[in-house]
mmCIF file of C-alpha atoms in Angstrom:
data_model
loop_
_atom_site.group_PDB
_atom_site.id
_atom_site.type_symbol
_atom_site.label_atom_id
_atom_site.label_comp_id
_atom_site.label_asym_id
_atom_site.label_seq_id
_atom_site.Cartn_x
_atom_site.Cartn_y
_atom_site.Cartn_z
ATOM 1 C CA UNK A 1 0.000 0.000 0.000
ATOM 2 C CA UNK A 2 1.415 3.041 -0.991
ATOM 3 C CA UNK A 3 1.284 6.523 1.325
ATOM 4 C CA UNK A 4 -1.095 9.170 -0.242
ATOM 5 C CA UNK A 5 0.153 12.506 -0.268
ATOM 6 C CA UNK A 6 -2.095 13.654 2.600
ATOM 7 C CA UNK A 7 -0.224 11.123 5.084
ATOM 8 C CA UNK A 8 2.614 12.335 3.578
ATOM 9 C CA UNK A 9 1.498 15.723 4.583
ATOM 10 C CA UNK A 10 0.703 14.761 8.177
ATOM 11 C CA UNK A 11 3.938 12.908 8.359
ATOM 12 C CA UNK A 12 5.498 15.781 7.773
ATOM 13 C CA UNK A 13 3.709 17.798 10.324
ATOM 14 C CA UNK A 14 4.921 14.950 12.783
ATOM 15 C CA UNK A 15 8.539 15.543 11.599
ATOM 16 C CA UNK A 16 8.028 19.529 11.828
ATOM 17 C CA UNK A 17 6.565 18.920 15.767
ATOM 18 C CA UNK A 18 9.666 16.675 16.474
ATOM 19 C CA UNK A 19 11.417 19.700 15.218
ATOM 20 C CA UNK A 20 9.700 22.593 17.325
ATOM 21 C CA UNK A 21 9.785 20.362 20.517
ATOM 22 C CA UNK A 22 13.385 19.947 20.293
ATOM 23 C CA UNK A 23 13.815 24.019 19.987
ATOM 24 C CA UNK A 24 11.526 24.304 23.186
ATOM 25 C CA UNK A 25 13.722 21.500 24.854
ATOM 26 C CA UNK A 26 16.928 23.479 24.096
ATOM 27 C CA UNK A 27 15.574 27.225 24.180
ATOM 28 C CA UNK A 28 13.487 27.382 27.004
ATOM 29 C CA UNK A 29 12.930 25.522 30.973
ATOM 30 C CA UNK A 30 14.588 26.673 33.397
ATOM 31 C CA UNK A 31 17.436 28.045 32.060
ATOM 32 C CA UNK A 32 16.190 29.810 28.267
ATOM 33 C CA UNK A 33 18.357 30.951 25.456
ATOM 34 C CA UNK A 34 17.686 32.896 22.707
ATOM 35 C CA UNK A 35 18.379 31.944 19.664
ATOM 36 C CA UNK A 36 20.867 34.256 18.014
ATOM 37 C CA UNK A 37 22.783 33.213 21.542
ATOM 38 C CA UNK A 38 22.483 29.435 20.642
ATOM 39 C CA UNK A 39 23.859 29.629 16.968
ATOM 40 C CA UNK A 40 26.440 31.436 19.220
ATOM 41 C CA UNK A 41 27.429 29.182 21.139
ATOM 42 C CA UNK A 42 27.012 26.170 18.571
ATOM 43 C CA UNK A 43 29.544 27.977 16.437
ATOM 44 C CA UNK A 44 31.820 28.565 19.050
ATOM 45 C CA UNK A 45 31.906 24.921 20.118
ATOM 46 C CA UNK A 46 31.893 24.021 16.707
ATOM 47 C CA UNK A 47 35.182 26.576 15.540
ATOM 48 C CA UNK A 48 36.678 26.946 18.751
ATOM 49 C CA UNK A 49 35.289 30.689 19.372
ATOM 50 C CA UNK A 50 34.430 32.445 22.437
ATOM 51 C CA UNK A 51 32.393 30.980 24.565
ATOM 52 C CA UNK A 52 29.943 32.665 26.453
ATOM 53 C CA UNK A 53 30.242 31.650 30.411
ATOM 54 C CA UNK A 54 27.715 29.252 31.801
ATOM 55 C CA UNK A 55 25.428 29.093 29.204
ATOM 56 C CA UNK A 56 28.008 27.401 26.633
ATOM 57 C CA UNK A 57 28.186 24.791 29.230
ATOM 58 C CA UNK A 58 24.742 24.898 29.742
ATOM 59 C CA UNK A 59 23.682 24.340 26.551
ATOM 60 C CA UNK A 60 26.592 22.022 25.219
ATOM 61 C CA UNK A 61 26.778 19.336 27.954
ATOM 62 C CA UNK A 62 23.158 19.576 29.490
ATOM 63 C CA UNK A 63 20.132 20.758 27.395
ATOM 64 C CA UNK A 64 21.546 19.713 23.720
ATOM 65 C CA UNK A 65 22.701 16.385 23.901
ATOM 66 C CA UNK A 66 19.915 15.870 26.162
ATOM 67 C CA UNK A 67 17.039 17.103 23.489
ATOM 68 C CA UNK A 68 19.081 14.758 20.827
ATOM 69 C CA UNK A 69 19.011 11.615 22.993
ATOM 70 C CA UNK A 70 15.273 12.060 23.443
ATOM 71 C CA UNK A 71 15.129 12.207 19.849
ATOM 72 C CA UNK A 72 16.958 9.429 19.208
ATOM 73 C CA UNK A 73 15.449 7.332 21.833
ATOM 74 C CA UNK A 74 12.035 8.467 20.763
ATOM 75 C CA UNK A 75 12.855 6.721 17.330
ATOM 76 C CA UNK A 76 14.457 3.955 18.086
ATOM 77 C CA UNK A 77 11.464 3.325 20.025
ATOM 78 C CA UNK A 78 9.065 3.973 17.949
ATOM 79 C CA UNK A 79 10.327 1.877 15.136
ATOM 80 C CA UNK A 80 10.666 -1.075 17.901
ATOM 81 C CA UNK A 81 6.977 -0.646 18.206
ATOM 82 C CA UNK A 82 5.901 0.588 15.476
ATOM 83 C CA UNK A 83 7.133 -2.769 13.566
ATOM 84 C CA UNK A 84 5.885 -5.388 15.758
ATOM 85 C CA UNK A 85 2.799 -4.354 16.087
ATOM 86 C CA UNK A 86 2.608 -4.191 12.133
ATOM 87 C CA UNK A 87 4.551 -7.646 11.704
ATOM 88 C CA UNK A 88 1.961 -9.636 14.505
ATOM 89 C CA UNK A 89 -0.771 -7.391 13.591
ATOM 90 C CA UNK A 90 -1.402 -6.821 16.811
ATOM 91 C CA UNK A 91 -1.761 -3.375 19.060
ATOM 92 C CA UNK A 92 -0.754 -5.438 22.797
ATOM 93 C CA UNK A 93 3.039 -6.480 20.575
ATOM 94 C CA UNK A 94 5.673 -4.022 21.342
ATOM 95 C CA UNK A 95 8.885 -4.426 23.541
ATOM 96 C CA UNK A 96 6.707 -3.245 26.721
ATOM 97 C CA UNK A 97 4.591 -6.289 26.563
ATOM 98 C CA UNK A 98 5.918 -9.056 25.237
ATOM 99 C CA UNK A 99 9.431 -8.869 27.527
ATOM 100 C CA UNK A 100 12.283 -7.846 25.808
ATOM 101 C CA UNK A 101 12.436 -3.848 28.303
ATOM 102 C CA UNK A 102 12.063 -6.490 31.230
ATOM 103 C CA UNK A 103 14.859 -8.518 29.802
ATOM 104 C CA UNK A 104 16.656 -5.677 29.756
ATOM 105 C CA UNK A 105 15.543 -4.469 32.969
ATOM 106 C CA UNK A 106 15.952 -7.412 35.110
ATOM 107 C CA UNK A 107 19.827 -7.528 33.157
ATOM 108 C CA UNK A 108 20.624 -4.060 34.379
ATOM 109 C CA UNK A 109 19.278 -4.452 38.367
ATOM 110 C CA UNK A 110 21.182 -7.927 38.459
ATOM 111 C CA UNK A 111 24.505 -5.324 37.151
ATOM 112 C CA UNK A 112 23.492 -2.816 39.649
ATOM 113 C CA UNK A 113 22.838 -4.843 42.933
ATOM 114 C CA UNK A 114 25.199 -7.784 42.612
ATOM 115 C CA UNK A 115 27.993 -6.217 40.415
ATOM 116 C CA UNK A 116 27.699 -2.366 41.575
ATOM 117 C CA UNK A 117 28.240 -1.863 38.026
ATOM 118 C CA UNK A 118 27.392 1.766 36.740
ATOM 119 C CA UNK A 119 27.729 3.482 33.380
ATOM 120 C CA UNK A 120 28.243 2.152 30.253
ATOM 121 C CA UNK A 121 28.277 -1.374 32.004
ATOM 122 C CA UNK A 122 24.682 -0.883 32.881
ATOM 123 C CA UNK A 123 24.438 -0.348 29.414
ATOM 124 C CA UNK A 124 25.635 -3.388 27.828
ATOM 125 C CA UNK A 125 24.190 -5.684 30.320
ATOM 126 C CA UNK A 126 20.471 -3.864 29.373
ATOM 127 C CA UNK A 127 21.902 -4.403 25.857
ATOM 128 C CA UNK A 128 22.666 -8.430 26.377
ATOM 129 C CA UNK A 129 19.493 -9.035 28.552
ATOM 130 C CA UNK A 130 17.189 -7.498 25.850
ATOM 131 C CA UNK A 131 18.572 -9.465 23.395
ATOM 132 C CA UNK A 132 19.177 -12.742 25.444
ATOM 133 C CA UNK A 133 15.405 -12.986 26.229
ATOM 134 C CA UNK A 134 14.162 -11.835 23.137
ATOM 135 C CA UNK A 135 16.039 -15.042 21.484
ATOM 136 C CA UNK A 136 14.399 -17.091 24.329
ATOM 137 C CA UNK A 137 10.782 -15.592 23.341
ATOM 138 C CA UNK A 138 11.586 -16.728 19.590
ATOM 139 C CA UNK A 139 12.351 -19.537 20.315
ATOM 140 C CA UNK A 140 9.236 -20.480 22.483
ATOM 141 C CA UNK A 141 7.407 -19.146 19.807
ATOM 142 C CA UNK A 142 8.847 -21.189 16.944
ATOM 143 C CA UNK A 143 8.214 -24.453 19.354
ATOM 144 C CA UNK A 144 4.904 -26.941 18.923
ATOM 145 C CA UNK A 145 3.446 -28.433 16.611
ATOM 146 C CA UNK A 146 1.608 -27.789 13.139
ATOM 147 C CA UNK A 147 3.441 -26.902 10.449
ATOM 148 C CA UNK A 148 3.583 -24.225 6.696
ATOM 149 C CA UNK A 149 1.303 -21.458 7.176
ATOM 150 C CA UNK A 150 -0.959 -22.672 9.922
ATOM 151 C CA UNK A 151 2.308 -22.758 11.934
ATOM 152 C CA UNK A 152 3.576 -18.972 10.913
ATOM 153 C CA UNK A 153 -0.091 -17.764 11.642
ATOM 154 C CA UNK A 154 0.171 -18.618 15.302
ATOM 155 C CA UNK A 155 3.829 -17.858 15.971
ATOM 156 C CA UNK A 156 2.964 -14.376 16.500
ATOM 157 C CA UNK A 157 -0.065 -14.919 19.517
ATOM 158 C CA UNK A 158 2.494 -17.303 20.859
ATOM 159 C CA UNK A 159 5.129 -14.767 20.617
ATOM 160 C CA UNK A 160 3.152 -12.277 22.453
ATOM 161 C CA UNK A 161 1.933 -14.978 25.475
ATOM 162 C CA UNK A 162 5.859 -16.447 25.396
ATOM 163 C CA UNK A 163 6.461 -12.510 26.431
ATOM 164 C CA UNK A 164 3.908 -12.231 28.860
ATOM 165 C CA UNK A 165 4.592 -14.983 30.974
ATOM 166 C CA UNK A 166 8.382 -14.229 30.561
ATOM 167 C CA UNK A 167 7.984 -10.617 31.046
ATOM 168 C CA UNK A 168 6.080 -11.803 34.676
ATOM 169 C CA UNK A 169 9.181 -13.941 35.783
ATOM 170 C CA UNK A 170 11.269 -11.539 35.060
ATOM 171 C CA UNK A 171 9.451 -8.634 36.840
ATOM 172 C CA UNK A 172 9.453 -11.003 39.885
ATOM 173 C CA UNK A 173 13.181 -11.374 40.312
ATOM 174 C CA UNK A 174 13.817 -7.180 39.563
ATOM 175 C CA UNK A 175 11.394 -6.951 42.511
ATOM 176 C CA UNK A 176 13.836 -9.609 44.359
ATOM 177 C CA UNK A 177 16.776 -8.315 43.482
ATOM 178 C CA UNK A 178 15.621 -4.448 44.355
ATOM 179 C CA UNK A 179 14.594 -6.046 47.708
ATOM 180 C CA UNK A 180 18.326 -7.520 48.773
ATOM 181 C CA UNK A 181 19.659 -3.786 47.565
ATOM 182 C CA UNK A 182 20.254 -1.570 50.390
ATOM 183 C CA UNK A 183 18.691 1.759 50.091
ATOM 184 C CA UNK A 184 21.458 3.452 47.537
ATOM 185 C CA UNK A 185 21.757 1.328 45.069
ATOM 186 C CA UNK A 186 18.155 0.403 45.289
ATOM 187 C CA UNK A 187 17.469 4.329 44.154
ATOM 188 C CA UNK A 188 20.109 4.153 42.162
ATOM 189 C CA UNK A 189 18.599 1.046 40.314
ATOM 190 C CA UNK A 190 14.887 2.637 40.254
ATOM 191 C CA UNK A 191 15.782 6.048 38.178
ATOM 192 C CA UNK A 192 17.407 3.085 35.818
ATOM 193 C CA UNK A 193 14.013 1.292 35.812
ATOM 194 C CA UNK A 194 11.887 4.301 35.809
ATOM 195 C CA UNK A 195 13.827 5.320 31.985
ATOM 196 C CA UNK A 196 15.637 8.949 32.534
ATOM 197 C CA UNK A 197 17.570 11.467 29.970
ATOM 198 C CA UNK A 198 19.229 12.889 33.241
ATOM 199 C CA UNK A 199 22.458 11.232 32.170
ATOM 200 C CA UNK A 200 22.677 12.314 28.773
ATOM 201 C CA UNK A 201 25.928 12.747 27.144
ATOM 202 C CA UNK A 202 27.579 13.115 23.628
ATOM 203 C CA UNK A 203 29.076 9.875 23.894
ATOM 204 C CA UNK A 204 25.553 7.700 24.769
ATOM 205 C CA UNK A 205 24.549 10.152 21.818
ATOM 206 C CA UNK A 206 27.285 8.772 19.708
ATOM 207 C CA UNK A 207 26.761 5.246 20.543
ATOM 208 C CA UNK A 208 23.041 5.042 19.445
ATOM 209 C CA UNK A 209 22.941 7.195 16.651
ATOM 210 C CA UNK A 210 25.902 4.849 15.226
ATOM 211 C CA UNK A 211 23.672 2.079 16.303
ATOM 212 C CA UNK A 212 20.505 3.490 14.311
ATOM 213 C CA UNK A 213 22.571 4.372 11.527
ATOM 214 C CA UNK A 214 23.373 0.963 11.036
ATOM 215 C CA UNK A 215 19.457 -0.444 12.162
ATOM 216 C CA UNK A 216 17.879 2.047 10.377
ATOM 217 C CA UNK A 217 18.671 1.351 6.478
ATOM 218 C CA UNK A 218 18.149 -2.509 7.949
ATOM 219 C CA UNK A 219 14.944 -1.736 8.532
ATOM 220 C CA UNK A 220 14.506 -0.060 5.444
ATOM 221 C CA UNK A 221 15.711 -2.967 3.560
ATOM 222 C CA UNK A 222 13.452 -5.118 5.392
ATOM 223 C CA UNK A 223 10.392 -3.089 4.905
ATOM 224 C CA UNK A 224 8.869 -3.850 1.270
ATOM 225 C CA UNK A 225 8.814 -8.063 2.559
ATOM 226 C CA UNK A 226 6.558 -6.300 5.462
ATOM 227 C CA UNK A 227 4.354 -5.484 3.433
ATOM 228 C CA UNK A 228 3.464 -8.234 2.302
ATOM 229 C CA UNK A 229 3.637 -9.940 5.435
ATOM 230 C CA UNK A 230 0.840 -7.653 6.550
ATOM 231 C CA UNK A 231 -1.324 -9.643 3.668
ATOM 232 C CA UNK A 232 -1.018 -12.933 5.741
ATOM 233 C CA UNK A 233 2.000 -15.569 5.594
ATOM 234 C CA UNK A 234 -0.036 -18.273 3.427
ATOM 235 C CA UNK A 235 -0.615 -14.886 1.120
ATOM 236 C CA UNK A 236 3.110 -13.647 2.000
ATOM 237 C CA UNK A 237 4.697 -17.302 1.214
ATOM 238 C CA UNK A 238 2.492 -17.690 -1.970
ATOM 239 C CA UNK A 239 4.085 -14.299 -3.193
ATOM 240 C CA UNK A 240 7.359 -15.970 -2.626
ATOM 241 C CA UNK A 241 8.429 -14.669 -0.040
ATOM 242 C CA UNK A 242 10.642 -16.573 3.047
ATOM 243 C CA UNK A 243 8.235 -16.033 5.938
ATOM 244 C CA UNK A 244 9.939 -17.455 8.840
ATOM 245 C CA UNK A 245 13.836 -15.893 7.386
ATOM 246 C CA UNK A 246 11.981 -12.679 7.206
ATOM 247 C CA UNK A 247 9.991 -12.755 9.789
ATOM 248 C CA UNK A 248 13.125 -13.749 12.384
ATOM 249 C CA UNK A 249 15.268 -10.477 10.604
ATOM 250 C CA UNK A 250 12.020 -8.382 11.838
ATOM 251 C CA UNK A 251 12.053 -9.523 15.257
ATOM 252 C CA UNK A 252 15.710 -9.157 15.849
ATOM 253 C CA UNK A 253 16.046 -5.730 13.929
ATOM 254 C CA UNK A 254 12.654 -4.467 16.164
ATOM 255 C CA UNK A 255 14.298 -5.863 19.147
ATOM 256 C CA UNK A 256 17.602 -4.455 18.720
ATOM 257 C CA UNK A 257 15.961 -1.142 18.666
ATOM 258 C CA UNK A 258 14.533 -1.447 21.752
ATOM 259 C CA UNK A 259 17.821 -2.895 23.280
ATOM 260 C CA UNK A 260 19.857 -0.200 22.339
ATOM 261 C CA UNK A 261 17.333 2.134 23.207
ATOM 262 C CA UNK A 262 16.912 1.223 26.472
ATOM 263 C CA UNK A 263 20.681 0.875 27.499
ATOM 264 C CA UNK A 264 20.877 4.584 26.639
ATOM 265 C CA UNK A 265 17.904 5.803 28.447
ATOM 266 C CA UNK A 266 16.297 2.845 29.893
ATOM 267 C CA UNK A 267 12.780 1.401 30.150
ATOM 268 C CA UNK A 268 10.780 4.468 28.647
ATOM 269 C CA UNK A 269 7.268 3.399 29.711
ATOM 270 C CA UNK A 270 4.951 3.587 27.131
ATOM 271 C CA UNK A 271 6.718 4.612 24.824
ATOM 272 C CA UNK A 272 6.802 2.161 21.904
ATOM 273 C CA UNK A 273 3.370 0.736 23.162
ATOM 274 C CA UNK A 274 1.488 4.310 22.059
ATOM 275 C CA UNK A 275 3.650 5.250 19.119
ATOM 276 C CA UNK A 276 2.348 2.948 16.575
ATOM 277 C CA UNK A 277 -2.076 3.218 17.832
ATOM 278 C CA UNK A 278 -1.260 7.172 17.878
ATOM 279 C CA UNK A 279 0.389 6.993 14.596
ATOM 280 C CA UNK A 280 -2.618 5.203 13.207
ATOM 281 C CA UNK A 281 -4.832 7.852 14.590
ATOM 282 C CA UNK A 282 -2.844 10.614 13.092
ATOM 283 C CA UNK A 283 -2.497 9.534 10.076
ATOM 284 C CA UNK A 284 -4.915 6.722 9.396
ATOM 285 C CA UNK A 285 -2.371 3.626 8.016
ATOM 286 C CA UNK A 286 0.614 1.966 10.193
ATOM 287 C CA UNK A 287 3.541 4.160 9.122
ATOM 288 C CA UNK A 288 7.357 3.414 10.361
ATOM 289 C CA UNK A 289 8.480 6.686 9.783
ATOM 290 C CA UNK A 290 5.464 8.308 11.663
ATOM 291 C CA UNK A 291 5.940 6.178 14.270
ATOM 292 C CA UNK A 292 9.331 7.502 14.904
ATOM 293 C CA UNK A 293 8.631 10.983 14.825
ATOM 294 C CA UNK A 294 5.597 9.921 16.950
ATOM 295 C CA UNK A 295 7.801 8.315 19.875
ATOM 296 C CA UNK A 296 10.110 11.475 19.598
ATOM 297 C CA UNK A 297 7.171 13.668 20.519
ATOM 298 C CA UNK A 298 6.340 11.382 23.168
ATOM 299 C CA UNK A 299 9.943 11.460 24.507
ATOM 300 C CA UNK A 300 10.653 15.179 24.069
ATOM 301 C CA UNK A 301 7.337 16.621 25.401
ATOM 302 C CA UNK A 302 7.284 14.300 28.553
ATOM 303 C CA UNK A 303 11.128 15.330 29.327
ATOM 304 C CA UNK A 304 10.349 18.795 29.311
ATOM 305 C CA UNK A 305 7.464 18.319 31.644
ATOM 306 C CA UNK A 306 9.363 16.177 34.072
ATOM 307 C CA UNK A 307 12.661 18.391 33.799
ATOM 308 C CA UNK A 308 11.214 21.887 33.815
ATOM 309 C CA UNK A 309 7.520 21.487 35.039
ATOM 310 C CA UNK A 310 6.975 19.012 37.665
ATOM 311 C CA UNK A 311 10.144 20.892 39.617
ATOM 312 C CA UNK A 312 7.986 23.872 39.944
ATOM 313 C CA UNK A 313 4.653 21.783 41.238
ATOM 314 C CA UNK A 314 7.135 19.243 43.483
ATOM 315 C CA UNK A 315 9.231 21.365 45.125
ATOM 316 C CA UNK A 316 12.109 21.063 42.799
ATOM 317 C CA UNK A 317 12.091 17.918 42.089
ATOM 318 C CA UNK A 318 13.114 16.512 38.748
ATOM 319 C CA UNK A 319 11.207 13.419 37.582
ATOM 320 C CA UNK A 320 12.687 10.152 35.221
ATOM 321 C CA UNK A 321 10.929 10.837 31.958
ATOM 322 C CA UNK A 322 9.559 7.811 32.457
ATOM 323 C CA UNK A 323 7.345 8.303 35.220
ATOM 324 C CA UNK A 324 5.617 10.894 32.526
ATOM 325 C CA UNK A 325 5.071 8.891 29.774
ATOM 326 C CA UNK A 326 3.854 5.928 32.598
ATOM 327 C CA UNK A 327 1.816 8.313 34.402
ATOM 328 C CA UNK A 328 0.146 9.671 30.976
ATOM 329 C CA UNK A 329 0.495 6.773 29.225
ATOM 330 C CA UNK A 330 -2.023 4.568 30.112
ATOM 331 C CA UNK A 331 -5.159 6.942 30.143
ATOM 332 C CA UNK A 332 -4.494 8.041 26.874
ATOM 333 C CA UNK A 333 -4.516 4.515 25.664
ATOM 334 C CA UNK A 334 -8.134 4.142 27.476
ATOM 335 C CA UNK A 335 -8.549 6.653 25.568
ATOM 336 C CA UNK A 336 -8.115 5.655 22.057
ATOM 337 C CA UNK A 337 -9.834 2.245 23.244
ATOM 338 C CA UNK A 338 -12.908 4.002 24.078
ATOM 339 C CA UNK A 339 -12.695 5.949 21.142
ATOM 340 C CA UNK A 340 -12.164 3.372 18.659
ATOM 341 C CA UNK A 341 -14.821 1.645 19.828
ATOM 342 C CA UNK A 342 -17.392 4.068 19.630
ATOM 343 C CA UNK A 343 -16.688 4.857 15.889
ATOM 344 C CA UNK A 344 -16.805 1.136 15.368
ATOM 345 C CA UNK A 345 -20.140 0.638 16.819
#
């Protein structure tokens, strides 16, 4: 199915809101600069000019990379979700559901609590755990019997039940784990789980856009066989194509997304559950690259609530962007639930 130009148009429009949330991100808060100062400063960092005190620093090592790791976090998200849901044709499949952010949760608290790991190890073991359980779910889902298409129409429910139950276990031994912490690492593991852009720097930046710059034109390779994995695999297979081969590239390109996403920032609730049914709402077809722009919304609007809005309501407290998108996210899925089914009755 081809994109008309009118969800090209509000595609766009998603791309152009990516675009003016990032310039509130970086302008204003707390701490606002104009923008004549911030091409200023930009091109000073850039050439080696003068810098202007403070707000070079300001804007270079706090509010910048921290706008561009929501942006890239936001997409690497939403393409996670975005595709599974299109691939199982299903609304409950995205890395939230079926496992793969507890994977890499329950990876990360076992680095934290029993290694004292911090950093970039926290990182890689999110990174290892995502992808060592989302292998695990595959598996599962690839197991019993039947066999041609009947077999490749069910491995996607039993993908999504495999991830349930494992997503369960392994919510069970965080909780475990976060019990035997003592009280500093046990905060220090719960910002972790909660998903925050507090730590953002230019070299988490550099390590996932070099990540999506490799995942990204995978994706785009793999995305004409989609289609026609939307049509059904008996329809898909008939058409020639390799259902199971593609379908297993899908699932590890989707989950890698997630993975790398969520080393750099965490379990973003919500995230790459609401990009893809918002996406659909917006601009009435699944669309990848809508879905990205949609999870950088999601990501950029709910960091500048929880870094320059809830201080001034709590006190001065500065929430995980993932207690936003938690906290908001699941009304506004009751929300297009109710919705959708009153225009369908």
């Amino acid at each position: 199915m081809s994109a008309t130009p009118r969800n090209l148009n509000k595609t766009a429009l998603l791309g152009a809101g990516v675009v003016v949330f990032f310039a509130v991100g970086v302008l204003l808060g707390s701490y606002t600069v104009t923008i004549p100062d911030f091409f200023r400063i930009l091109t000073a960092h850039l050439a080696g000019g003068e810098k202007i005190p403070g707000a070079s620093f300001i804007v270079m090592e706090n509010k910048l990379p921290r706008a561009v790791l929501g942006i890239l976090v936001g997409v690497a998200f939403g393409l996670s979700g975005g595709l599974f849901q299109t691939m199982l044709r299903n609304p409950l499949a995205s890395p939230d559901v079926i496992g793969i952010s507890y994977g890499a949760s329950a990876a990360a608290v076992l680095a934290i609590v029993v290694f004292g790991a911090s950093g970039a190890a926290v990182s890689a073991a999110a990174l290892v755990g995502a992808i060592g359980v989302a292998l695990v779910i595959y598996a599962i889902s690839r197991g019993g019997g039947g066999s041609g298409g009947r077999r490749g129409n069910a491995a996607g429910n039993r993908l999504i039940l495999a991830g349930v139950g494992i997503a369960a276990a392994l919510a069970a031994v965080v909780n475990f784990l976060m019990t035997r912490a003592d009280i500093r690492t046990a905060s220090e593991a719960l910002i972790w789980l909660n998903g925050s852009l507090n730590s953002a720097n230019w070299e988490g930046v550099g390590v996932l856009l070099a990540s999506l710059a490799v995942l990204v034109p995978a994706l785009a390779f793999l995305a004409g066989p989609l289609r026609m994995l939307e049509l059904g695999d008996d329809a898909a297979a008939g058409l020639g194509i390799r259902v199971n081969a593609l379908r297993f590239g899908l699932v590890i390109t989707a989950v890698a997304l997630a993975a790398v996403a969520t080393a750099a920032a965490g379990p973003v609730a919500f995230v790459a559950f609401l990009a893809g049914p918002i996406t659909r709402r917006i601009v009435g077809r699944p669309s990848l690259p809508a879905s990205a722009f949609t999870g950088a919304l999601i990501v950029l609007a709910a960091d500048f609530f929880a870094y320059n809005v809830a201080p001034l309501i709590l006190g001065g407290t500065v929430l995980p962007v993932g207690v936003i998108t938690g906290a908001l996210g699941a009304p506004f899925l009751l929300w297009l639930l109710v919705t959708s089914n009153r225009k369908e009755a």
